Amino acid sequence: MLGIRGLRHVINGAILIFVLSAANSDLYIGSRTLYGLALEGKAPKIFRRVNRMGVPWPALILCTAFCFLVFLNVAKGKSKEIMNDESLTYFKGSSRVFKYFVNLVSTFGAITWMCILYTHIRFMKALKLRGISRDSLPYKAPFQPYGAWFALVATAIITFFKGFDTFLPFKGDTFVTAYIGLPAFVFFYAFWKIRFREHTIPLAEMDLISGKKQIDDEEERYLAEQAALGPRTRWQKLWDAL
């Protein structure tokens, strides 16, 4: 690459680090989301279990199990040239299935982010309606609300056009996996609203207080524990950050 020896190994190493970081955060989000749903009675009770360190291990195991689907994209043998017809057919089939999963996950991931952005926009509107300054929040996202609106519209456009290659020429299987997430989301959203007779909470009725006292108390305990430790050296601060 560009005549620089070893550069490709550096890039591969950087990509590997990024992938591991993303996988780690996604496992955390997925397991805690499933754990939260179980606490609310919206997922099986087994996912309420945690170990002595507070890790929801049944939820984590289930989320981790899906990671092994990546091996569908691994070919048998060292290269396609030395594959026999049976192993090449296996590789093509499993590789196609893996592509289906990628299409599904990317669509549902984009929908998730659009829901987060929409929720954040309504949260900021509720704060403004209550006369609560965003400066009072522990973290104030920059460029708001324009940044959230821009990200919402951009993500929606990307989600809509990400499967354009299925039309050139038209491929029914990849078209379905690229776009099935959109009607599926609308169906389950409508089903939940109708089945449990729920409605969108008006901005004036949004609960922005529940749980705040517990968070404030926890923060006070943490600050007291840090103060009891006394002055920290630079290396100790680095270790605490890690």
PDB file of C-alpha atoms in Angstrom:
ATOM      1  CA  MET A   1       0.000   0.000   0.000  1.00  0.00           C
ATOM      2  CA  LEU A   2       1.510   3.267  -1.263  1.00  0.00           C
ATOM      3  CA  GLY A   3       4.892   1.568  -1.123  1.00  0.00           C
ATOM      4  CA  ILE A   4       4.949   1.668   2.689  1.00  0.00           C
ATOM      5  CA  ARG A   5       5.936  -1.668   4.136  1.00  0.00           C
ATOM      6  CA  GLY A   6       3.775  -2.865   6.974  1.00  0.00           C
ATOM      7  CA  LEU A   7       1.071  -0.216   6.437  1.00  0.00           C
ATOM      8  CA  ARG A   8      -1.571  -2.803   5.637  1.00  0.00           C
ATOM      9  CA  HIS A   9      -0.888  -4.528   8.947  1.00  0.00           C
ATOM     10  CA  VAL A  10      -1.330  -1.228  10.785  1.00  0.00           C
ATOM     11  CA  ILE A  11      -4.654  -0.629   9.005  1.00  0.00           C
ATOM     12  CA  ASN A  12      -5.804  -4.186   9.720  1.00  0.00           C
ATOM     13  CA  GLY A  13      -4.879  -3.740  13.370  1.00  0.00           C
ATOM     14  CA  ALA A  14      -6.765  -0.447  13.572  1.00  0.00           C
ATOM     15  CA  ILE A  15      -9.844  -2.000  11.940  1.00  0.00           C
ATOM     16  CA  LEU A  16      -9.678  -4.928  14.371  1.00  0.00           C
ATOM     17  CA  ILE A  17      -9.557  -2.563  17.353  1.00  0.00           C
ATOM     18  CA  PHE A  18     -12.521  -0.569  16.016  1.00  0.00           C
ATOM     19  CA  VAL A  19     -14.531  -3.742  15.422  1.00  0.00           C
ATOM     20  CA  LEU A  20     -13.804  -5.096  18.909  1.00  0.00           C
ATOM     21  CA  SER A  21     -14.743  -1.742  20.430  1.00  0.00           C
ATOM     22  CA  ALA A  22     -18.029  -1.643  18.515  1.00  0.00           C
ATOM     23  CA  ALA A  23     -18.811  -5.274  19.388  1.00  0.00           C
ATOM     24  CA  ASN A  24     -18.101  -4.624  23.065  1.00  0.00           C
ATOM     25  CA  SER A  25     -20.419  -1.610  23.205  1.00  0.00           C
ATOM     26  CA  ASP A  26     -23.137  -3.409  21.233  1.00  0.00           C
ATOM     27  CA  LEU A  27     -23.020  -6.404  23.587  1.00  0.00           C
ATOM     28  CA  TYR A  28     -23.346  -4.045  26.529  1.00  0.00           C
ATOM     29  CA  ILE A  29     -26.291  -2.214  24.968  1.00  0.00           C
ATOM     30  CA  GLY A  30     -28.026  -5.388  23.804  1.00  0.00           C
ATOM     31  CA  SER A  31     -27.725  -7.277  27.096  1.00  0.00           C
ATOM     32  CA  ARG A  32     -28.793  -4.287  29.215  1.00  0.00           C
ATOM     33  CA  THR A  33     -31.728  -3.555  26.917  1.00  0.00           C
ATOM     34  CA  LEU A  34     -32.923  -7.157  27.220  1.00  0.00           C
ATOM     35  CA  TYR A  35     -32.395  -6.999  30.984  1.00  0.00           C
ATOM     36  CA  GLY A  36     -34.432  -3.784  31.188  1.00  0.00           C
ATOM     37  CA  LEU A  37     -37.240  -5.321  29.129  1.00  0.00           C
ATOM     38  CA  ALA A  38     -37.301  -8.317  31.478  1.00  0.00           C
ATOM     39  CA  LEU A  39     -37.611  -6.029  34.496  1.00  0.00           C
ATOM     40  CA  GLU A  40     -40.601  -4.344  32.836  1.00  0.00           C
ATOM     41  CA  GLY A  41     -42.215  -7.718  32.133  1.00  0.00           C
ATOM     42  CA  LYS A  42     -41.700  -7.391  28.367  1.00  0.00           C
ATOM     43  CA  ALA A  43     -39.156 -10.231  28.115  1.00  0.00           C
ATOM     44  CA  PRO A  44     -38.832 -13.670  29.811  1.00  0.00           C
ATOM     45  CA  LYS A  45     -38.037 -13.554  33.537  1.00  0.00           C
ATOM     46  CA  ILE A  46     -34.805 -15.510  33.105  1.00  0.00           C
ATOM     47  CA  PHE A  47     -33.177 -12.384  31.703  1.00  0.00           C
ATOM     48  CA  ARG A  48     -33.651 -10.635  35.050  1.00  0.00           C
ATOM     49  CA  ARG A  49     -30.866 -12.699  36.580  1.00  0.00           C
ATOM     50  CA  VAL A  50     -27.548 -11.050  37.373  1.00  0.00           C
ATOM     51  CA  ASN A  51     -24.336 -12.296  38.951  1.00  0.00           C
ATOM     52  CA  ARG A  52     -22.745 -10.874  42.103  1.00  0.00           C
ATOM     53  CA  MET A  53     -21.159  -8.091  40.027  1.00  0.00           C
ATOM     54  CA  GLY A  54     -24.505  -7.037  38.577  1.00  0.00           C
ATOM     55  CA  VAL A  55     -23.889  -8.429  35.089  1.00  0.00           C
ATOM     56  CA  PRO A  56     -27.087  -9.821  33.467  1.00  0.00           C
ATOM     57  CA  TRP A  57     -25.383 -13.007  32.310  1.00  0.00           C
ATOM     58  CA  PRO A  58     -28.359 -14.785  30.643  1.00  0.00           C
ATOM     59  CA  ALA A  59     -29.006 -11.704  28.505  1.00  0.00           C
ATOM     60  CA  LEU A  60     -25.297 -11.390  27.749  1.00  0.00           C
ATOM     61  CA  ILE A  61     -25.011 -15.052  26.717  1.00  0.00           C
ATOM     62  CA  LEU A  62     -27.971 -14.750  24.342  1.00  0.00           C
ATOM     63  CA  CYS A  63     -26.577 -11.601  22.724  1.00  0.00           C
ATOM     64  CA  THR A  64     -23.107 -13.157  22.451  1.00  0.00           C
ATOM     65  CA  ALA A  65     -24.537 -16.248  20.736  1.00  0.00           C
ATOM     66  CA  PHE A  66     -25.502 -14.154  17.721  1.00  0.00           C
ATOM     67  CA  CYS A  67     -21.854 -13.173  17.250  1.00  0.00           C
ATOM     68  CA  PHE A  68     -21.098 -16.675  15.966  1.00  0.00           C
ATOM     69  CA  LEU A  69     -23.238 -15.999  12.898  1.00  0.00           C
ATOM     70  CA  VAL A  70     -20.207 -14.208  11.461  1.00  0.00           C
ATOM     71  CA  PHE A  71     -18.633 -17.606  10.802  1.00  0.00           C
ATOM     72  CA  LEU A  72     -21.224 -18.109   8.049  1.00  0.00           C
ATOM     73  CA  ASN A  73     -18.920 -15.900   5.996  1.00  0.00           C
ATOM     74  CA  VAL A  74     -15.864 -18.116   6.523  1.00  0.00           C
ATOM     75  CA  ALA A  75     -14.963 -20.367   3.620  1.00  0.00           C
ATOM     76  CA  LYS A  76     -13.808 -23.957   3.987  1.00  0.00           C
ATOM     77  CA  GLY A  77     -10.252 -24.416   2.858  1.00  0.00           C
ATOM     78  CA  LYS A  78      -7.511 -21.889   2.239  1.00  0.00           C
ATOM     79  CA  SER A  79      -8.832 -20.261  -0.932  1.00  0.00           C
ATOM     80  CA  LYS A  80     -11.584 -20.506  -3.513  1.00  0.00           C
ATOM     81  CA  GLU A  81      -9.152 -21.891  -6.062  1.00  0.00           C
ATOM     82  CA  ILE A  82      -8.569 -25.097  -4.098  1.00  0.00           C
ATOM     83  CA  MET A  83     -12.213 -25.640  -3.111  1.00  0.00           C
ATOM     84  CA  ASN A  84     -14.153 -28.528  -4.539  1.00  0.00           C
ATOM     85  CA  ASP A  85     -17.658 -27.986  -5.910  1.00  0.00           C
ATOM     86  CA  GLU A  86     -19.349 -28.967  -2.652  1.00  0.00           C
ATOM     87  CA  SER A  87     -17.358 -26.616  -0.426  1.00  0.00           C
ATOM     88  CA  LEU A  88     -17.661 -23.760  -2.931  1.00  0.00           C
ATOM     89  CA  THR A  89     -21.431 -24.193  -2.987  1.00  0.00           C
ATOM     90  CA  TYR A  90     -21.426 -24.214   0.823  1.00  0.00           C
ATOM     91  CA  PHE A  91     -19.374 -21.026   0.891  1.00  0.00           C
ATOM     92  CA  LYS A  92     -21.651 -19.218  -1.550  1.00  0.00           C
ATOM     93  CA  GLY A  93     -24.777 -20.283   0.331  1.00  0.00           C
ATOM     94  CA  SER A  94     -23.524 -19.380   3.793  1.00  0.00           C
ATOM     95  CA  SER A  95     -22.055 -16.153   2.475  1.00  0.00           C
ATOM     96  CA  ARG A  96     -25.443 -15.207   1.030  1.00  0.00           C
ATOM     97  CA  VAL A  97     -27.180 -15.953   4.344  1.00  0.00           C
ATOM     98  CA  PHE A  98     -24.636 -13.775   6.147  1.00  0.00           C
ATOM     99  CA  LYS A  99     -25.390 -10.941   3.707  1.00  0.00           C
ATOM    100  CA  TYR A 100     -29.082 -11.299   4.548  1.00  0.00           C
ATOM    101  CA  PHE A 101     -28.286 -10.882   8.238  1.00  0.00           C
ATOM    102  CA  VAL A 102     -26.145  -7.814   7.494  1.00  0.00           C
ATOM    103  CA  ASN A 103     -29.022  -6.227   5.570  1.00  0.00           C
ATOM    104  CA  LEU A 104     -31.477  -6.917   8.379  1.00  0.00           C
ATOM    105  CA  VAL A 105     -29.187  -5.712  11.161  1.00  0.00           C
ATOM    106  CA  SER A 106     -28.218  -2.516   9.337  1.00  0.00           C
ATOM    107  CA  THR A 107     -31.872  -1.645   8.704  1.00  0.00           C
ATOM    108  CA  PHE A 108     -32.977  -2.299  12.282  1.00  0.00           C
ATOM    109  CA  GLY A 109     -29.898  -0.470  13.557  1.00  0.00           C
ATOM    110  CA  ALA A 110     -30.807   2.599  11.518  1.00  0.00           C
ATOM    111  CA  ILE A 111     -34.405   2.428  12.759  1.00  0.00           C
ATOM    112  CA  THR A 112     -33.127   2.240  16.340  1.00  0.00           C
ATOM    113  CA  TRP A 113     -31.030   5.375  15.873  1.00  0.00           C
ATOM    114  CA  MET A 114     -33.963   7.219  14.313  1.00  0.00           C
ATOM    115  CA  CYS A 115     -36.071   6.331  17.335  1.00  0.00           C
ATOM    116  CA  ILE A 116     -33.309   7.592  19.652  1.00  0.00           C
ATOM    117  CA  LEU A 117     -33.077  10.855  17.716  1.00  0.00           C
ATOM    118  CA  TYR A 118     -36.840  11.328  17.724  1.00  0.00           C
ATOM    119  CA  THR A 119     -36.917  10.679  21.476  1.00  0.00           C
ATOM    120  CA  HIS A 120     -34.120  13.193  22.044  1.00  0.00           C
ATOM    121  CA  ILE A 121     -35.939  15.841  20.012  1.00  0.00           C
ATOM    122  CA  ARG A 122     -39.103  15.380  22.073  1.00  0.00           C
ATOM    123  CA  PHE A 123     -37.041  15.394  25.281  1.00  0.00           C
ATOM    124  CA  MET A 124     -35.560  18.783  24.369  1.00  0.00           C
ATOM    125  CA  LYS A 125     -39.016  20.119  23.534  1.00  0.00           C
ATOM    126  CA  ALA A 126     -40.315  18.943  26.915  1.00  0.00           C
ATOM    127  CA  LEU A 127     -37.425  20.657  28.691  1.00  0.00           C
ATOM    128  CA  LYS A 128     -38.156  23.897  26.882  1.00  0.00           C
ATOM    129  CA  LEU A 129     -41.869  23.629  27.695  1.00  0.00           C
ATOM    130  CA  ARG A 130     -41.062  23.163  31.404  1.00  0.00           C
ATOM    131  CA  GLY A 131     -38.584  26.036  31.401  1.00  0.00           C
ATOM    132  CA  ILE A 132     -35.667  23.719  32.244  1.00  0.00           C
ATOM    133  CA  SER A 133     -32.363  24.863  30.784  1.00  0.00           C
ATOM    134  CA  ARG A 134     -30.256  22.276  28.993  1.00  0.00           C
ATOM    135  CA  ASP A 135     -27.268  23.827  30.782  1.00  0.00           C
ATOM    136  CA  SER A 136     -28.486  22.083  33.950  1.00  0.00           C
ATOM    137  CA  LEU A 137     -27.928  18.653  32.365  1.00  0.00           C
ATOM    138  CA  PRO A 138     -24.748  16.671  33.127  1.00  0.00           C
ATOM    139  CA  TYR A 139     -24.067  16.618  29.375  1.00  0.00           C
ATOM    140  CA  LYS A 140     -25.327  19.094  26.811  1.00  0.00           C
ATOM    141  CA  ALA A 141     -25.226  17.833  23.236  1.00  0.00           C
ATOM    142  CA  PRO A 142     -23.895  20.483  20.826  1.00  0.00           C
ATOM    143  CA  PHE A 143     -25.682  21.889  17.769  1.00  0.00           C
ATOM    144  CA  GLN A 144     -29.138  21.051  19.078  1.00  0.00           C
ATOM    145  CA  PRO A 145     -31.868  20.711  18.003  1.00  0.00           C
ATOM    146  CA  TYR A 146     -30.518  21.112  14.459  1.00  0.00           C
ATOM    147  CA  GLY A 147     -27.972  18.331  14.864  1.00  0.00           C
ATOM    148  CA  ALA A 148     -30.627  15.819  15.914  1.00  0.00           C
ATOM    149  CA  TRP A 149     -32.928  16.816  13.043  1.00  0.00           C
ATOM    150  CA  PHE A 150     -30.075  16.597  10.538  1.00  0.00           C
ATOM    151  CA  ALA A 151     -29.055  13.148  11.799  1.00  0.00           C
ATOM    152  CA  LEU A 152     -32.676  11.959  11.752  1.00  0.00           C
ATOM    153  CA  VAL A 153     -33.286  13.063   8.162  1.00  0.00           C
ATOM    154  CA  ALA A 154     -29.890  11.820   6.954  1.00  0.00           C
ATOM    155  CA  THR A 155     -30.400   8.402   8.565  1.00  0.00           C
ATOM    156  CA  ALA A 156     -33.874   8.130   7.051  1.00  0.00           C
ATOM    157  CA  ILE A 157     -32.522   8.925   3.569  1.00  0.00           C
ATOM    158  CA  ILE A 158     -29.678   6.420   3.937  1.00  0.00           C
ATOM    159  CA  THR A 159     -32.081   3.728   5.151  1.00  0.00           C
ATOM    160  CA  PHE A 160     -34.423   4.340   2.223  1.00  0.00           C
ATOM    161  CA  PHE A 161     -31.722   4.222  -0.463  1.00  0.00           C
ATOM    162  CA  LYS A 162     -29.292   1.695   1.039  1.00  0.00           C
ATOM    163  CA  GLY A 163     -30.818  -1.159  -0.918  1.00  0.00           C
ATOM    164  CA  PHE A 164     -30.767   0.537  -4.310  1.00  0.00           C
ATOM    165  CA  ASP A 165     -28.420  -2.126  -5.696  1.00  0.00           C
ATOM    166  CA  THR A 166     -31.229  -4.685  -5.414  1.00  0.00           C
ATOM    167  CA  PHE A 167     -32.897  -2.944  -8.368  1.00  0.00           C
ATOM    168  CA  LEU A 168     -29.823  -3.203 -10.672  1.00  0.00           C
ATOM    169  CA  PRO A 169     -30.966  -5.792 -11.640  1.00  0.00           C
ATOM    170  CA  PHE A 170     -33.871  -6.507  -9.319  1.00  0.00           C
ATOM    171  CA  LYS A 171     -33.085  -9.234  -6.761  1.00  0.00           C
ATOM    172  CA  GLY A 172     -36.074 -10.351  -4.738  1.00  0.00           C
ATOM    173  CA  ASP A 173     -34.174 -11.980  -1.876  1.00  0.00           C
ATOM    174  CA  THR A 174     -31.862  -9.051  -1.127  1.00  0.00           C
ATOM    175  CA  PHE A 175     -34.712  -6.560  -1.666  1.00  0.00           C
ATOM    176  CA  VAL A 176     -36.766  -8.271   1.048  1.00  0.00           C
ATOM    177  CA  THR A 177     -33.896  -8.419   3.555  1.00  0.00           C
ATOM    178  CA  ALA A 178     -32.917  -4.810   2.816  1.00  0.00           C
ATOM    179  CA  TYR A 179     -36.398  -3.364   3.365  1.00  0.00           C
ATOM    180  CA  ILE A 180     -38.419  -5.877   5.414  1.00  0.00           C
ATOM    181  CA  GLY A 181     -37.369  -4.042   8.584  1.00  0.00           C
ATOM    182  CA  LEU A 182     -39.406  -0.946   7.670  1.00  0.00           C
ATOM    183  CA  PRO A 183     -42.880  -2.560   7.447  1.00  0.00           C
ATOM    184  CA  ALA A 184     -41.960  -4.895  10.324  1.00  0.00           C
ATOM    185  CA  PHE A 185     -41.226  -1.912  12.568  1.00  0.00           C
ATOM    186  CA  VAL A 186     -44.490  -0.191  11.602  1.00  0.00           C
ATOM    187  CA  PHE A 187     -46.452  -3.411  12.210  1.00  0.00           C
ATOM    188  CA  PHE A 188     -45.015  -4.121  15.663  1.00  0.00           C
ATOM    189  CA  TYR A 189     -45.277  -0.459  16.676  1.00  0.00           C
ATOM    190  CA  ALA A 190     -48.961  -0.355  15.687  1.00  0.00           C
ATOM    191  CA  PHE A 191     -49.611  -3.757  17.270  1.00  0.00           C
ATOM    192  CA  TRP A 192     -48.166  -2.646  20.606  1.00  0.00           C
ATOM    193  CA  LYS A 193     -50.099   0.634  20.609  1.00  0.00           C
ATOM    194  CA  ILE A 194     -53.396  -1.100  19.762  1.00  0.00           C
ATOM    195  CA  ARG A 195     -52.925  -4.209  21.894  1.00  0.00           C
ATOM    196  CA  PHE A 196     -52.022  -2.318  25.081  1.00  0.00           C
ATOM    197  CA  ARG A 197     -53.994   0.836  24.217  1.00  0.00           C
ATOM    198  CA  GLU A 198     -50.998   3.109  24.618  1.00  0.00           C
ATOM    199  CA  HIS A 199     -50.620   6.555  23.119  1.00  0.00           C
ATOM    200  CA  THR A 200     -47.835   9.047  22.625  1.00  0.00           C
ATOM    201  CA  ILE A 201     -47.367  11.002  25.847  1.00  0.00           C
ATOM    202  CA  PRO A 202     -47.951  14.758  25.359  1.00  0.00           C
ATOM    203  CA  LEU A 203     -44.946  16.978  26.036  1.00  0.00           C
ATOM    204  CA  ALA A 204     -46.667  18.609  29.019  1.00  0.00           C
ATOM    205  CA  GLU A 205     -47.233  15.194  30.639  1.00  0.00           C
ATOM    206  CA  MET A 206     -43.759  13.729  30.128  1.00  0.00           C
ATOM    207  CA  ASP A 207     -42.127  12.572  33.382  1.00  0.00           C
ATOM    208  CA  LEU A 208     -38.713  14.204  33.640  1.00  0.00           C
ATOM    209  CA  ILE A 209     -38.281  13.758  37.403  1.00  0.00           C
ATOM    210  CA  SER A 210     -38.714  10.067  38.302  1.00  0.00           C
ATOM    211  CA  GLY A 211     -35.410   8.456  39.177  1.00  0.00           C
ATOM    212  CA  LYS A 212     -33.541  11.750  39.410  1.00  0.00           C
ATOM    213  CA  LYS A 213     -33.229  11.600  43.207  1.00  0.00           C
ATOM    214  CA  GLN A 214     -31.687   8.115  43.070  1.00  0.00           C
ATOM    215  CA  ILE A 215     -29.170   9.303  40.481  1.00  0.00           C
ATOM    216  CA  ASP A 216     -28.311  12.373  42.552  1.00  0.00           C
ATOM    217  CA  ASP A 217     -27.849  10.226  45.688  1.00  0.00           C
ATOM    218  CA  GLU A 218     -25.616   7.802  43.798  1.00  0.00           C
ATOM    219  CA  GLU A 219     -23.525  10.681  42.485  1.00  0.00           C
ATOM    220  CA  GLU A 220     -23.109  12.081  45.997  1.00  0.00           C
ATOM    221  CA  ARG A 221     -21.944   8.689  47.282  1.00  0.00           C
ATOM    222  CA  TYR A 222     -19.473   8.388  44.426  1.00  0.00           C
ATOM    223  CA  LEU A 223     -18.043  11.858  45.049  1.00  0.00           C
ATOM    224  CA  ALA A 224     -17.750  11.096  48.765  1.00  0.00           C
ATOM    225  CA  GLU A 225     -15.875   7.861  48.009  1.00  0.00           C
ATOM    226  CA  GLN A 226     -13.518   9.679  45.659  1.00  0.00           C
ATOM    227  CA  ALA A 227     -12.869  12.388  48.263  1.00  0.00           C
ATOM    228  CA  ALA A 228     -12.093   9.717  50.885  1.00  0.00           C
ATOM    229  CA  LEU A 229      -9.381   8.282  48.621  1.00  0.00           C
ATOM    230  CA  GLY A 230      -7.413  11.501  48.925  1.00  0.00           C
ATOM    231  CA  PRO A 231      -5.253  13.063  46.192  1.00  0.00           C
ATOM    232  CA  ARG A 232      -4.725  10.791  43.185  1.00  0.00           C
ATOM    233  CA  THR A 233      -1.529  10.557  41.188  1.00  0.00           C
ATOM    234  CA  ARG A 234      -1.535  10.852  37.414  1.00  0.00           C
ATOM    235  CA  TRP A 235      -1.175   7.079  36.988  1.00  0.00           C
ATOM    236  CA  GLN A 236      -3.954   6.401  39.482  1.00  0.00           C
ATOM    237  CA  LYS A 237      -6.255   8.777  37.604  1.00  0.00           C
ATOM    238  CA  LEU A 238      -5.390   6.978  34.371  1.00  0.00           C
ATOM    239  CA  TRP A 239      -6.127   3.608  35.965  1.00  0.00           C
ATOM    240  CA  ASP A 240      -9.473   4.885  37.318  1.00  0.00           C
ATOM    241  CA  ALA A 241     -10.372   6.154  33.843  1.00  0.00           C
ATOM    242  CA  LEU A 242      -9.666   2.735  32.350  1.00  0.00           C
TER     243      LEU A 242
END
